[in-house]
Amino acid sequence: MYLLAVADEYQFPGSTPPYVLDLIPLASGLASISTDGQLSLFDPARIGAGPKRSFATSHGNLTTARAFDTAGCVLATAGGNGTVALWDLRDAAQGPQASVKVGSADANIMSLACDLSTQSVAVGTELVDYQASIVLWDIRAGPTPKVRYNDVHSDDVTELNFHPTNGHILLSGSTDGLVNVCDTRIADEDEVVIQAFNHGASIHHAGFLNDTEVYALSHDEKLALYDLAEAREAGSATRDFGDVRQTLACQYVANVLPKSGGQAGAVIGAGSQDLEMFQLVHLTKGDNWAFALDSVVGLPGAHGAEIVRGFCVFDEQQAVYTGGEDGKVRAWRPSA
């Protein structure tokens, strides 16, 4: 195991600090969202200096954020009151004009996805009155949704991701155990799902590994891969890892981050509160998909006995950033 050490950290203030829910890299810095409703932007080289900019969001309960335009430093946020906003986080942008309301889904938003090529923002809601919705906007067209699907899932929509090269294709995951792939150019709900995979357990995270292969991770740490190009009976998995907690020596999986730039693979963030350890495990594709257990990166101490909620990797800087339920953002680098 290759170990990194804490190089810098920031502690959000308060007698009971807010949870850091996620970290999102942008060209202008490292954005974080926290349970106190704050959107913060850090200089990755000076995490300990605290946020260089911070905004109070107006979502009631801030639940999720995604980069809309990483290079252009535009971030989307959403939350409990159903509202969605875009934030201009360029260093030159100042003041209240930094936020633009996209629209409202009229229910607690649990998931969010953005696609720059189609100027689309999509959200997934929790189940309310027997209905869980996926709502999409074209941000150029104002606050009226482009389309709304109310019957794609029968329970909370916990994950959304657009296809890496086709911004009309949207993947969704739900606590109903399904991962659905939809063509958002189709308004008819009976026709919109072009492929469905039954993971058989509540979906925590799901997304595209490449143009055709999909991963699904359940809330009880069951991981499986599926392929859009293979017509398998009942949408069965092409690779089923089962419960990965024993294999990865962890108690939870925080997330799966597919590699960018067309590279095959992903980084899995796996943590153990008892061992106070967080590990980055590469999922690689040779003849078959497998965990690269000989090249695990360890973050000893992690966030103590608290869960790591978000992480990201800056390969060029040889740095890893984590945010946890202890209210800290930590920077990790190789020991000197």
mmCIF file of C-alpha atoms in Angstrom:
data_model
loop_
_atom_site.group_PDB
_atom_site.id
_atom_site.type_symbol
_atom_site.label_atom_id
_atom_site.label_comp_id
_atom_site.label_asym_id
_atom_site.label_seq_id
_atom_site.Cartn_x
_atom_site.Cartn_y
_atom_site.Cartn_z
ATOM 1 C CA MET A 1 0.000 0.000 0.000
ATOM 2 C CA TYR A 2 1.226 3.477 -0.945
ATOM 3 C CA LEU A 3 0.566 5.856 1.952
ATOM 4 C CA LEU A 4 -0.162 9.573 1.788
ATOM 5 C CA ALA A 5 0.037 11.998 4.707
ATOM 6 C CA VAL A 6 -2.079 14.993 5.704
ATOM 7 C CA ALA A 7 -0.418 18.041 4.149
ATOM 8 C CA ASP A 8 -3.053 20.625 5.072
ATOM 9 C CA GLU A 9 -6.563 20.814 6.491
ATOM 10 C CA TYR A 10 -9.427 23.162 7.236
ATOM 11 C CA GLN A 11 -11.921 22.696 10.063
ATOM 12 C CA PHE A 12 -15.339 24.253 9.543
ATOM 13 C CA PRO A 13 -16.212 26.168 12.731
ATOM 14 C CA GLY A 14 -18.872 25.412 15.316
ATOM 15 C CA SER A 15 -19.343 23.385 18.466
ATOM 16 C CA THR A 16 -21.008 20.815 16.214
ATOM 17 C CA PRO A 17 -19.301 21.328 12.849
ATOM 18 C CA PRO A 18 -21.312 20.689 9.688
ATOM 19 C CA TYR A 19 -20.719 17.563 7.653
ATOM 20 C CA VAL A 20 -18.741 18.138 4.468
ATOM 21 C CA LEU A 21 -20.979 16.389 1.940
ATOM 22 C CA ASP A 22 -18.923 16.514 -1.245
ATOM 23 C CA LEU A 23 -15.907 18.017 -2.985
ATOM 24 C CA ILE A 24 -16.012 19.183 -6.602
ATOM 25 C CA PRO A 25 -12.863 20.232 -8.515
ATOM 26 C CA LEU A 26 -13.138 23.312 -10.744
ATOM 27 C CA ALA A 27 -10.563 25.321 -12.685
ATOM 28 C CA SER A 28 -10.858 28.119 -10.097
ATOM 29 C CA GLY A 29 -10.413 25.856 -7.068
ATOM 30 C CA LEU A 30 -11.926 23.101 -4.987
ATOM 31 C CA ALA A 31 -15.614 23.531 -4.144
ATOM 32 C CA SER A 32 -17.261 21.955 -1.120
ATOM 33 C CA ILE A 33 -20.843 21.700 0.077
ATOM 34 C CA SER A 34 -21.786 21.191 3.712
ATOM 35 C CA THR A 35 -24.837 20.521 5.843
ATOM 36 C CA ASP A 36 -24.967 24.138 7.045
ATOM 37 C CA GLY A 37 -26.056 25.085 3.515
ATOM 38 C CA GLN A 38 -22.710 26.640 2.609
ATOM 39 C CA LEU A 39 -21.029 26.404 -0.769
ATOM 40 C CA SER A 40 -17.313 27.085 -0.288
ATOM 41 C CA LEU A 41 -14.433 27.511 -2.724
ATOM 42 C CA PHE A 42 -10.880 26.686 -1.623
ATOM 43 C CA ASP A 43 -7.459 27.234 -3.132
ATOM 44 C CA PRO A 44 -6.225 23.613 -3.355
ATOM 45 C CA ALA A 45 -2.696 24.754 -2.523
ATOM 46 C CA ARG A 46 -3.857 26.545 0.659
ATOM 47 C CA ILE A 47 -6.707 24.499 2.151
ATOM 48 C CA GLY A 48 -5.738 25.545 5.680
ATOM 49 C CA ALA A 49 -6.310 29.208 4.835
ATOM 50 C CA GLY A 50 -10.017 28.475 4.653
ATOM 51 C CA PRO A 51 -12.469 29.231 1.853
ATOM 52 C CA LYS A 52 -11.477 32.055 -0.440
ATOM 53 C CA ARG A 53 -15.179 32.481 -1.192
ATOM 54 C CA SER A 54 -18.270 31.172 0.544
ATOM 55 C CA PHE A 55 -21.973 31.400 -0.273
ATOM 56 C CA ALA A 56 -25.121 30.657 1.696
ATOM 57 C CA THR A 57 -27.342 28.618 -0.598
ATOM 58 C CA SER A 58 -31.120 28.900 -0.430
ATOM 59 C CA HIS A 59 -32.117 25.266 -0.854
ATOM 60 C CA GLY A 60 -33.359 24.760 2.692
ATOM 61 C CA ASN A 61 -31.298 21.606 3.036
ATOM 62 C CA LEU A 62 -28.353 21.565 0.604
ATOM 63 C CA THR A 63 -28.094 17.978 -0.637
ATOM 64 C CA THR A 64 -26.061 17.804 -3.830
ATOM 65 C CA ALA A 65 -23.740 19.647 -6.214
ATOM 66 C CA ARG A 66 -22.199 18.917 -9.603
ATOM 67 C CA ALA A 67 -19.880 20.758 -11.957
ATOM 68 C CA PHE A 68 -21.826 22.220 -14.878
ATOM 69 C CA ASP A 69 -18.731 23.617 -16.614
ATOM 70 C CA THR A 70 -15.466 22.603 -14.931
ATOM 71 C CA ALA A 71 -13.253 24.818 -17.100
ATOM 72 C CA GLY A 72 -15.704 27.717 -16.915
ATOM 73 C CA CYS A 73 -16.050 27.283 -13.144
ATOM 74 C CA VAL A 74 -19.830 26.926 -13.134
ATOM 75 C CA LEU A 75 -21.361 24.697 -10.463
ATOM 76 C CA ALA A 76 -24.932 23.504 -9.924
ATOM 77 C CA THR A 77 -26.452 22.968 -6.473
ATOM 78 C CA ALA A 78 -29.822 21.635 -5.320
ATOM 79 C CA GLY A 79 -31.614 20.681 -2.155
ATOM 80 C CA GLY A 80 -34.543 19.965 0.072
ATOM 81 C CA ASN A 81 -36.926 22.686 -1.079
ATOM 82 C CA GLY A 82 -36.724 21.499 -4.690
ATOM 83 C CA THR A 83 -34.738 24.433 -6.039
ATOM 84 C CA VAL A 84 -31.743 24.242 -8.382
ATOM 85 C CA ALA A 85 -29.140 26.983 -8.832
ATOM 86 C CA LEU A 86 -26.073 27.653 -10.964
ATOM 87 C CA TRP A 87 -23.043 29.411 -9.472
ATOM 88 C CA ASP A 88 -20.377 31.332 -11.370
ATOM 89 C CA LEU A 89 -17.246 30.604 -9.344
ATOM 90 C CA ARG A 90 -14.696 32.298 -11.577
ATOM 91 C CA ASP A 91 -12.293 34.391 -9.541
ATOM 92 C CA ALA A 92 -13.519 37.487 -11.389
ATOM 93 C CA ALA A 93 -17.170 36.919 -10.467
ATOM 94 C CA GLN A 94 -18.224 38.612 -7.247
ATOM 95 C CA GLY A 95 -21.339 39.338 -5.283
ATOM 96 C CA PRO A 96 -24.950 38.186 -5.512
ATOM 97 C CA GLN A 97 -24.849 37.845 -9.301
ATOM 98 C CA ALA A 98 -22.891 34.632 -8.740
ATOM 99 C CA SER A 99 -26.109 32.598 -8.433
ATOM 100 C CA VAL A 100 -28.838 31.989 -11.020
ATOM 101 C CA LYS A 101 -31.936 29.965 -10.178
ATOM 102 C CA VAL A 102 -32.556 27.208 -12.717
ATOM 103 C CA GLY A 103 -36.001 26.102 -11.563
ATOM 104 C CA SER A 104 -37.872 24.013 -9.027
ATOM 105 C CA ALA A 105 -38.738 20.317 -8.908
ATOM 106 C CA ASP A 106 -41.373 20.809 -6.161
ATOM 107 C CA ALA A 107 -39.875 18.008 -4.026
ATOM 108 C CA ASN A 108 -36.710 17.221 -2.097
ATOM 109 C CA ILE A 109 -33.895 16.790 -4.619
ATOM 110 C CA MET A 110 -31.646 13.808 -3.955
ATOM 111 C CA SER A 111 -29.545 13.678 -7.128
ATOM 112 C CA LEU A 112 -28.224 16.020 -9.784
ATOM 113 C CA ALA A 113 -26.473 15.762 -13.152
ATOM 114 C CA CYS A 114 -25.254 18.334 -15.664
ATOM 115 C CA ASP A 115 -24.293 18.246 -19.331
ATOM 116 C CA LEU A 116 -22.561 21.230 -20.876
ATOM 117 C CA SER A 117 -22.968 20.107 -24.499
ATOM 118 C CA THR A 118 -26.769 20.164 -24.291
ATOM 119 C CA GLN A 119 -26.903 22.896 -21.615
ATOM 120 C CA SER A 120 -28.920 20.478 -19.510
ATOM 121 C CA VAL A 121 -29.467 20.118 -15.778
ATOM 122 C CA ALA A 122 -31.321 17.075 -14.444
ATOM 123 C CA VAL A 123 -32.500 16.325 -10.913
ATOM 124 C CA GLY A 124 -34.013 13.322 -9.195
ATOM 125 C CA THR A 125 -36.458 13.646 -6.309
ATOM 126 C CA GLU A 126 -37.434 11.596 -3.311
ATOM 127 C CA LEU A 127 -40.710 9.692 -3.321
ATOM 128 C CA VAL A 128 -43.617 11.980 -2.391
ATOM 129 C CA ASP A 129 -47.259 10.931 -2.704
ATOM 130 C CA TYR A 130 -46.225 7.740 -4.508
ATOM 131 C CA GLN A 131 -44.230 9.704 -7.083
ATOM 132 C CA ALA A 132 -40.479 10.124 -7.618
ATOM 133 C CA SER A 133 -39.544 12.364 -10.521
ATOM 134 C CA ILE A 134 -36.683 13.094 -12.894
ATOM 135 C CA VAL A 135 -36.855 16.702 -14.063
ATOM 136 C CA LEU A 136 -34.714 18.234 -16.827
ATOM 137 C CA TRP A 137 -34.083 21.821 -17.820
ATOM 138 C CA ASP A 138 -32.393 23.429 -20.786
ATOM 139 C CA ILE A 139 -30.876 26.370 -18.920
ATOM 140 C CA ARG A 140 -31.223 28.578 -22.022
ATOM 141 C CA ALA A 141 -35.015 28.151 -21.958
ATOM 142 C CA GLY A 142 -35.861 29.535 -18.529
ATOM 143 C CA PRO A 143 -37.355 27.919 -15.425
ATOM 144 C CA THR A 144 -39.953 25.744 -17.159
ATOM 145 C CA PRO A 145 -38.676 22.142 -17.302
ATOM 146 C CA LYS A 146 -37.891 20.667 -20.703
ATOM 147 C CA VAL A 147 -39.310 17.332 -19.621
ATOM 148 C CA ARG A 148 -40.464 15.590 -16.464
ATOM 149 C CA TYR A 149 -40.622 11.827 -15.923
ATOM 150 C CA ASN A 150 -42.744 10.612 -13.013
ATOM 151 C CA ASP A 151 -42.824 6.863 -13.644
ATOM 152 C CA VAL A 152 -39.240 5.883 -14.497
ATOM 153 C CA HIS A 153 -38.656 4.828 -10.878
ATOM 154 C CA SER A 154 -40.977 3.736 -8.077
ATOM 155 C CA ASP A 155 -38.836 5.106 -5.232
ATOM 156 C CA ASP A 156 -36.285 7.839 -4.414
ATOM 157 C CA VAL A 157 -34.043 8.771 -7.364
ATOM 158 C CA THR A 158 -30.647 8.666 -5.683
ATOM 159 C CA GLU A 159 -28.280 9.011 -8.648
ATOM 160 C CA LEU A 160 -28.123 10.680 -12.058
ATOM 161 C CA ASN A 161 -25.321 10.820 -14.624
ATOM 162 C CA PHE A 162 -25.234 11.888 -18.250
ATOM 163 C CA HIS A 163 -23.481 9.741 -20.847
ATOM 164 C CA PRO A 164 -19.842 10.852 -21.330
ATOM 165 C CA THR A 165 -20.200 11.552 -25.077
ATOM 166 C CA ASN A 166 -23.960 11.795 -25.713
ATOM 167 C CA GLY A 167 -25.640 14.436 -23.597
ATOM 168 C CA HIS A 168 -29.123 13.199 -24.505
ATOM 169 C CA ILE A 169 -28.584 9.900 -22.690
ATOM 170 C CA LEU A 170 -29.203 9.976 -18.934
ATOM 171 C CA LEU A 171 -28.563 7.206 -16.412
ATOM 172 C CA SER A 172 -30.635 7.074 -13.240
ATOM 173 C CA GLY A 173 -30.468 4.952 -10.101
ATOM 174 C CA SER A 174 -33.010 4.515 -7.341
ATOM 175 C CA THR A 175 -33.711 2.856 -4.042
ATOM 176 C CA ASP A 176 -36.062 0.636 -6.081
ATOM 177 C CA GLY A 177 -32.901 -1.250 -7.132
ATOM 178 C CA LEU A 178 -33.052 -0.277 -10.800
ATOM 179 C CA VAL A 179 -30.486 1.497 -12.939
ATOM 180 C CA ASN A 180 -32.236 2.902 -16.009
ATOM 181 C CA VAL A 181 -30.743 4.459 -19.123
ATOM 182 C CA CYS A 182 -33.033 7.008 -20.782
ATOM 183 C CA ASP A 183 -33.033 8.932 -24.055
ATOM 184 C CA THR A 184 -34.194 12.370 -22.922
ATOM 185 C CA ARG A 185 -35.247 13.317 -26.459
ATOM 186 C CA ILE A 186 -38.214 10.986 -25.897
ATOM 187 C CA ALA A 187 -41.067 12.559 -23.934
ATOM 188 C CA ASP A 188 -43.237 9.422 -23.727
ATOM 189 C CA GLU A 189 -42.554 7.682 -20.402
ATOM 190 C CA ASP A 190 -43.472 4.316 -21.890
ATOM 191 C CA GLU A 191 -40.635 4.664 -24.404
ATOM 192 C CA VAL A 192 -37.982 6.745 -22.640
ATOM 193 C CA VAL A 193 -36.122 3.873 -20.896
ATOM 194 C CA ILE A 194 -33.858 2.313 -23.516
ATOM 195 C CA GLN A 195 -32.144 -0.089 -21.101
ATOM 196 C CA ALA A 196 -32.827 -1.217 -17.547
ATOM 197 C CA PHE A 197 -30.556 -3.074 -15.140
ATOM 198 C CA ASN A 198 -31.915 -4.648 -11.972
ATOM 199 C CA HIS A 199 -29.188 -4.393 -9.333
ATOM 200 C CA GLY A 200 -31.484 -5.937 -6.749
ATOM 201 C CA ALA A 201 -30.512 -3.501 -3.990
ATOM 202 C CA SER A 202 -30.979 0.197 -3.230
ATOM 203 C CA ILE A 203 -28.670 2.265 -5.465
ATOM 204 C CA HIS A 204 -26.137 4.506 -3.749
ATOM 205 C CA HIS A 205 -24.061 5.413 -6.816
ATOM 206 C CA ALA A 206 -24.170 4.495 -10.497
ATOM 207 C CA GLY A 207 -22.629 5.872 -13.657
ATOM 208 C CA PHE A 208 -20.802 5.291 -16.916
ATOM 209 C CA LEU A 209 -17.297 3.808 -16.950
ATOM 210 C CA ASN A 210 -17.090 4.393 -20.717
ATOM 211 C CA ASP A 211 -19.476 4.645 -23.668
ATOM 212 C CA THR A 212 -21.188 1.320 -22.993
ATOM 213 C CA GLU A 213 -20.242 0.014 -19.536
ATOM 214 C CA VAL A 214 -22.038 1.016 -16.364
ATOM 215 C CA TYR A 215 -21.299 0.493 -12.678
ATOM 216 C CA ALA A 216 -23.825 0.244 -9.865
ATOM 217 C CA LEU A 217 -23.057 0.398 -6.147
ATOM 218 C CA SER A 218 -25.744 -0.297 -3.576
ATOM 219 C CA HIS A 219 -26.174 1.197 -0.119
ATOM 220 C CA ASP A 220 -25.037 -2.145 1.287
ATOM 221 C CA GLU A 221 -21.803 -2.047 -0.760
ATOM 222 C CA LYS A 222 -22.731 -4.472 -3.537
ATOM 223 C CA LEU A 223 -20.903 -3.549 -6.749
ATOM 224 C CA ALA A 224 -21.675 -4.816 -10.244
ATOM 225 C CA LEU A 225 -20.942 -3.802 -13.826
ATOM 226 C CA TYR A 226 -23.368 -3.841 -16.745
ATOM 227 C CA ASP A 227 -22.974 -3.320 -20.490
ATOM 228 C CA LEU A 228 -25.346 -1.452 -22.785
ATOM 229 C CA ALA A 229 -23.849 -3.278 -25.762
ATOM 230 C CA GLU A 230 -24.641 -6.750 -24.407
ATOM 231 C CA ALA A 231 -28.255 -7.859 -24.503
ATOM 232 C CA ARG A 232 -28.301 -10.041 -21.394
ATOM 233 C CA GLU A 233 -31.430 -11.637 -20.058
ATOM 234 C CA ALA A 234 -33.170 -9.439 -17.479
ATOM 235 C CA GLY A 235 -30.329 -6.912 -17.695
ATOM 236 C CA SER A 236 -27.976 -9.097 -15.667
ATOM 237 C CA ALA A 237 -24.461 -8.008 -14.707
ATOM 238 C CA THR A 238 -21.402 -8.653 -16.861
ATOM 239 C CA ARG A 239 -19.258 -8.561 -13.698
ATOM 240 C CA ASP A 240 -20.728 -8.995 -10.228
ATOM 241 C CA PHE A 241 -18.336 -8.249 -7.370
ATOM 242 C CA GLY A 242 -20.997 -8.732 -4.690
ATOM 243 C CA ASP A 243 -20.417 -7.134 -1.285
ATOM 244 C CA VAL A 244 -16.961 -5.544 -1.598
ATOM 245 C CA ARG A 245 -16.421 -4.814 2.101
ATOM 246 C CA GLN A 246 -14.361 -7.917 2.753
ATOM 247 C CA THR A 247 -12.422 -7.714 -0.518
ATOM 248 C CA LEU A 248 -11.507 -4.060 0.042
ATOM 249 C CA ALA A 249 -11.108 -4.376 3.829
ATOM 250 C CA CYS A 250 -13.590 -1.560 4.395
ATOM 251 C CA GLN A 251 -16.851 -0.752 6.156
ATOM 252 C CA TYR A 252 -18.273 1.567 3.490
ATOM 253 C CA VAL A 253 -17.667 2.826 -0.041
ATOM 254 C CA ALA A 254 -17.909 6.599 -0.357
ATOM 255 C CA ASN A 255 -18.059 6.775 -4.144
ATOM 256 C CA VAL A 256 -16.782 5.480 -7.466
ATOM 257 C CA LEU A 257 -15.043 8.091 -9.646
ATOM 258 C CA PRO A 258 -14.668 7.080 -13.313
ATOM 259 C CA LYS A 259 -11.434 8.228 -14.915
ATOM 260 C CA SER A 260 -11.741 11.164 -17.288
ATOM 261 C CA GLY A 261 -10.395 11.675 -20.779
ATOM 262 C CA GLY A 262 -11.603 8.387 -22.187
ATOM 263 C CA GLN A 263 -9.407 6.276 -19.917
ATOM 264 C CA ALA A 264 -10.825 2.912 -18.906
ATOM 265 C CA GLY A 265 -11.164 2.555 -15.181
ATOM 266 C CA ALA A 266 -12.284 4.194 -11.976
ATOM 267 C CA VAL A 267 -11.114 5.049 -8.482
ATOM 268 C CA ILE A 268 -13.099 3.613 -5.589
ATOM 269 C CA GLY A 269 -12.978 5.408 -2.250
ATOM 270 C CA ALA A 270 -13.381 2.873 0.566
ATOM 271 C CA GLY A 271 -13.279 3.672 4.267
ATOM 272 C CA SER A 272 -13.120 2.031 7.664
ATOM 273 C CA GLN A 273 -14.125 3.975 10.768
ATOM 274 C CA ASP A 274 -12.774 1.280 13.089
ATOM 275 C CA LEU A 275 -9.335 1.345 11.453
ATOM 276 C CA GLU A 276 -9.467 5.120 10.813
ATOM 277 C CA MET A 277 -8.379 4.457 7.244
ATOM 278 C CA PHE A 278 -9.541 5.587 3.809
ATOM 279 C CA GLN A 279 -8.263 3.844 0.701
ATOM 280 C CA LEU A 280 -8.265 4.601 -3.009
ATOM 281 C CA VAL A 281 -8.589 1.389 -4.988
ATOM 282 C CA HIS A 282 -8.304 1.372 -8.771
ATOM 283 C CA LEU A 283 -10.844 -0.565 -10.790
ATOM 284 C CA THR A 284 -9.008 -1.535 -13.978
ATOM 285 C CA LYS A 285 -9.870 -3.341 -17.189
ATOM 286 C CA GLY A 286 -7.576 -5.977 -18.644
ATOM 287 C CA ASP A 287 -9.122 -9.175 -19.940
ATOM 288 C CA ASN A 288 -11.772 -8.475 -17.319
ATOM 289 C CA TRP A 289 -12.570 -5.804 -14.759
ATOM 290 C CA ALA A 290 -10.688 -6.231 -11.477
ATOM 291 C CA PHE A 291 -9.489 -4.351 -8.398
ATOM 292 C CA ALA A 292 -5.810 -3.361 -8.551
ATOM 293 C CA LEU A 293 -5.120 -4.444 -4.980
ATOM 294 C CA ASP A 294 -1.349 -4.171 -5.469
ATOM 295 C CA SER A 295 -1.536 -0.405 -6.023
ATOM 296 C CA VAL A 296 -3.897 0.756 -3.268
ATOM 297 C CA VAL A 297 -3.339 4.292 -1.951
ATOM 298 C CA GLY A 298 -3.953 4.625 1.792
ATOM 299 C CA LEU A 299 -4.859 7.713 3.808
ATOM 300 C CA PRO A 300 -4.044 6.639 7.386
ATOM 301 C CA GLY A 301 -6.010 8.485 10.031
ATOM 302 C CA ALA A 302 -8.596 9.453 7.409
ATOM 303 C CA HIS A 303 -11.179 11.568 9.273
ATOM 304 C CA GLY A 304 -10.813 9.687 12.524
ATOM 305 C CA ALA A 305 -13.851 7.606 13.353
ATOM 306 C CA GLU A 306 -16.045 9.779 11.100
ATOM 307 C CA ILE A 307 -17.152 8.833 7.591
ATOM 308 C CA VAL A 308 -15.503 10.361 4.515
ATOM 309 C CA ARG A 309 -18.350 11.736 2.394
ATOM 310 C CA GLY A 310 -16.451 13.144 -0.579
ATOM 311 C CA PHE A 311 -13.054 12.813 -2.199
ATOM 312 C CA CYS A 312 -11.258 13.814 -5.382
ATOM 313 C CA VAL A 313 -7.857 13.171 -6.921
ATOM 314 C CA PHE A 314 -5.568 15.770 -8.498
ATOM 315 C CA ASP A 315 -3.174 13.531 -10.442
ATOM 316 C CA GLU A 316 -0.861 16.269 -11.709
ATOM 317 C CA GLN A 317 -0.387 17.687 -8.206
ATOM 318 C CA GLN A 318 -0.090 14.193 -6.674
ATOM 319 C CA ALA A 319 -2.749 15.261 -4.204
ATOM 320 C CA VAL A 320 -5.944 13.778 -2.819
ATOM 321 C CA TYR A 321 -8.643 15.817 -1.074
ATOM 322 C CA THR A 322 -11.229 14.442 1.335
ATOM 323 C CA GLY A 323 -14.230 15.879 3.165
ATOM 324 C CA GLY A 324 -15.856 14.204 6.116
ATOM 325 C CA GLU A 325 -18.524 14.141 8.769
ATOM 326 C CA ASP A 326 -15.993 15.680 11.173
ATOM 327 C CA GLY A 327 -16.388 18.984 9.307
ATOM 328 C CA LYS A 328 -12.880 18.886 7.871
ATOM 329 C CA VAL A 329 -11.443 19.226 4.385
ATOM 330 C CA ARG A 330 -8.059 17.535 4.188
ATOM 331 C CA ALA A 331 -5.289 17.624 1.587
ATOM 332 C CA TRP A 332 -3.133 14.504 1.289
ATOM 333 C CA ARG A 333 0.241 14.262 -0.417
ATOM 334 C CA PRO A 334 3.231 11.901 -0.470
ATOM 335 C CA SER A 335 5.385 12.178 2.644
ATOM 336 C CA ALA A 336 8.555 14.223 2.201
#
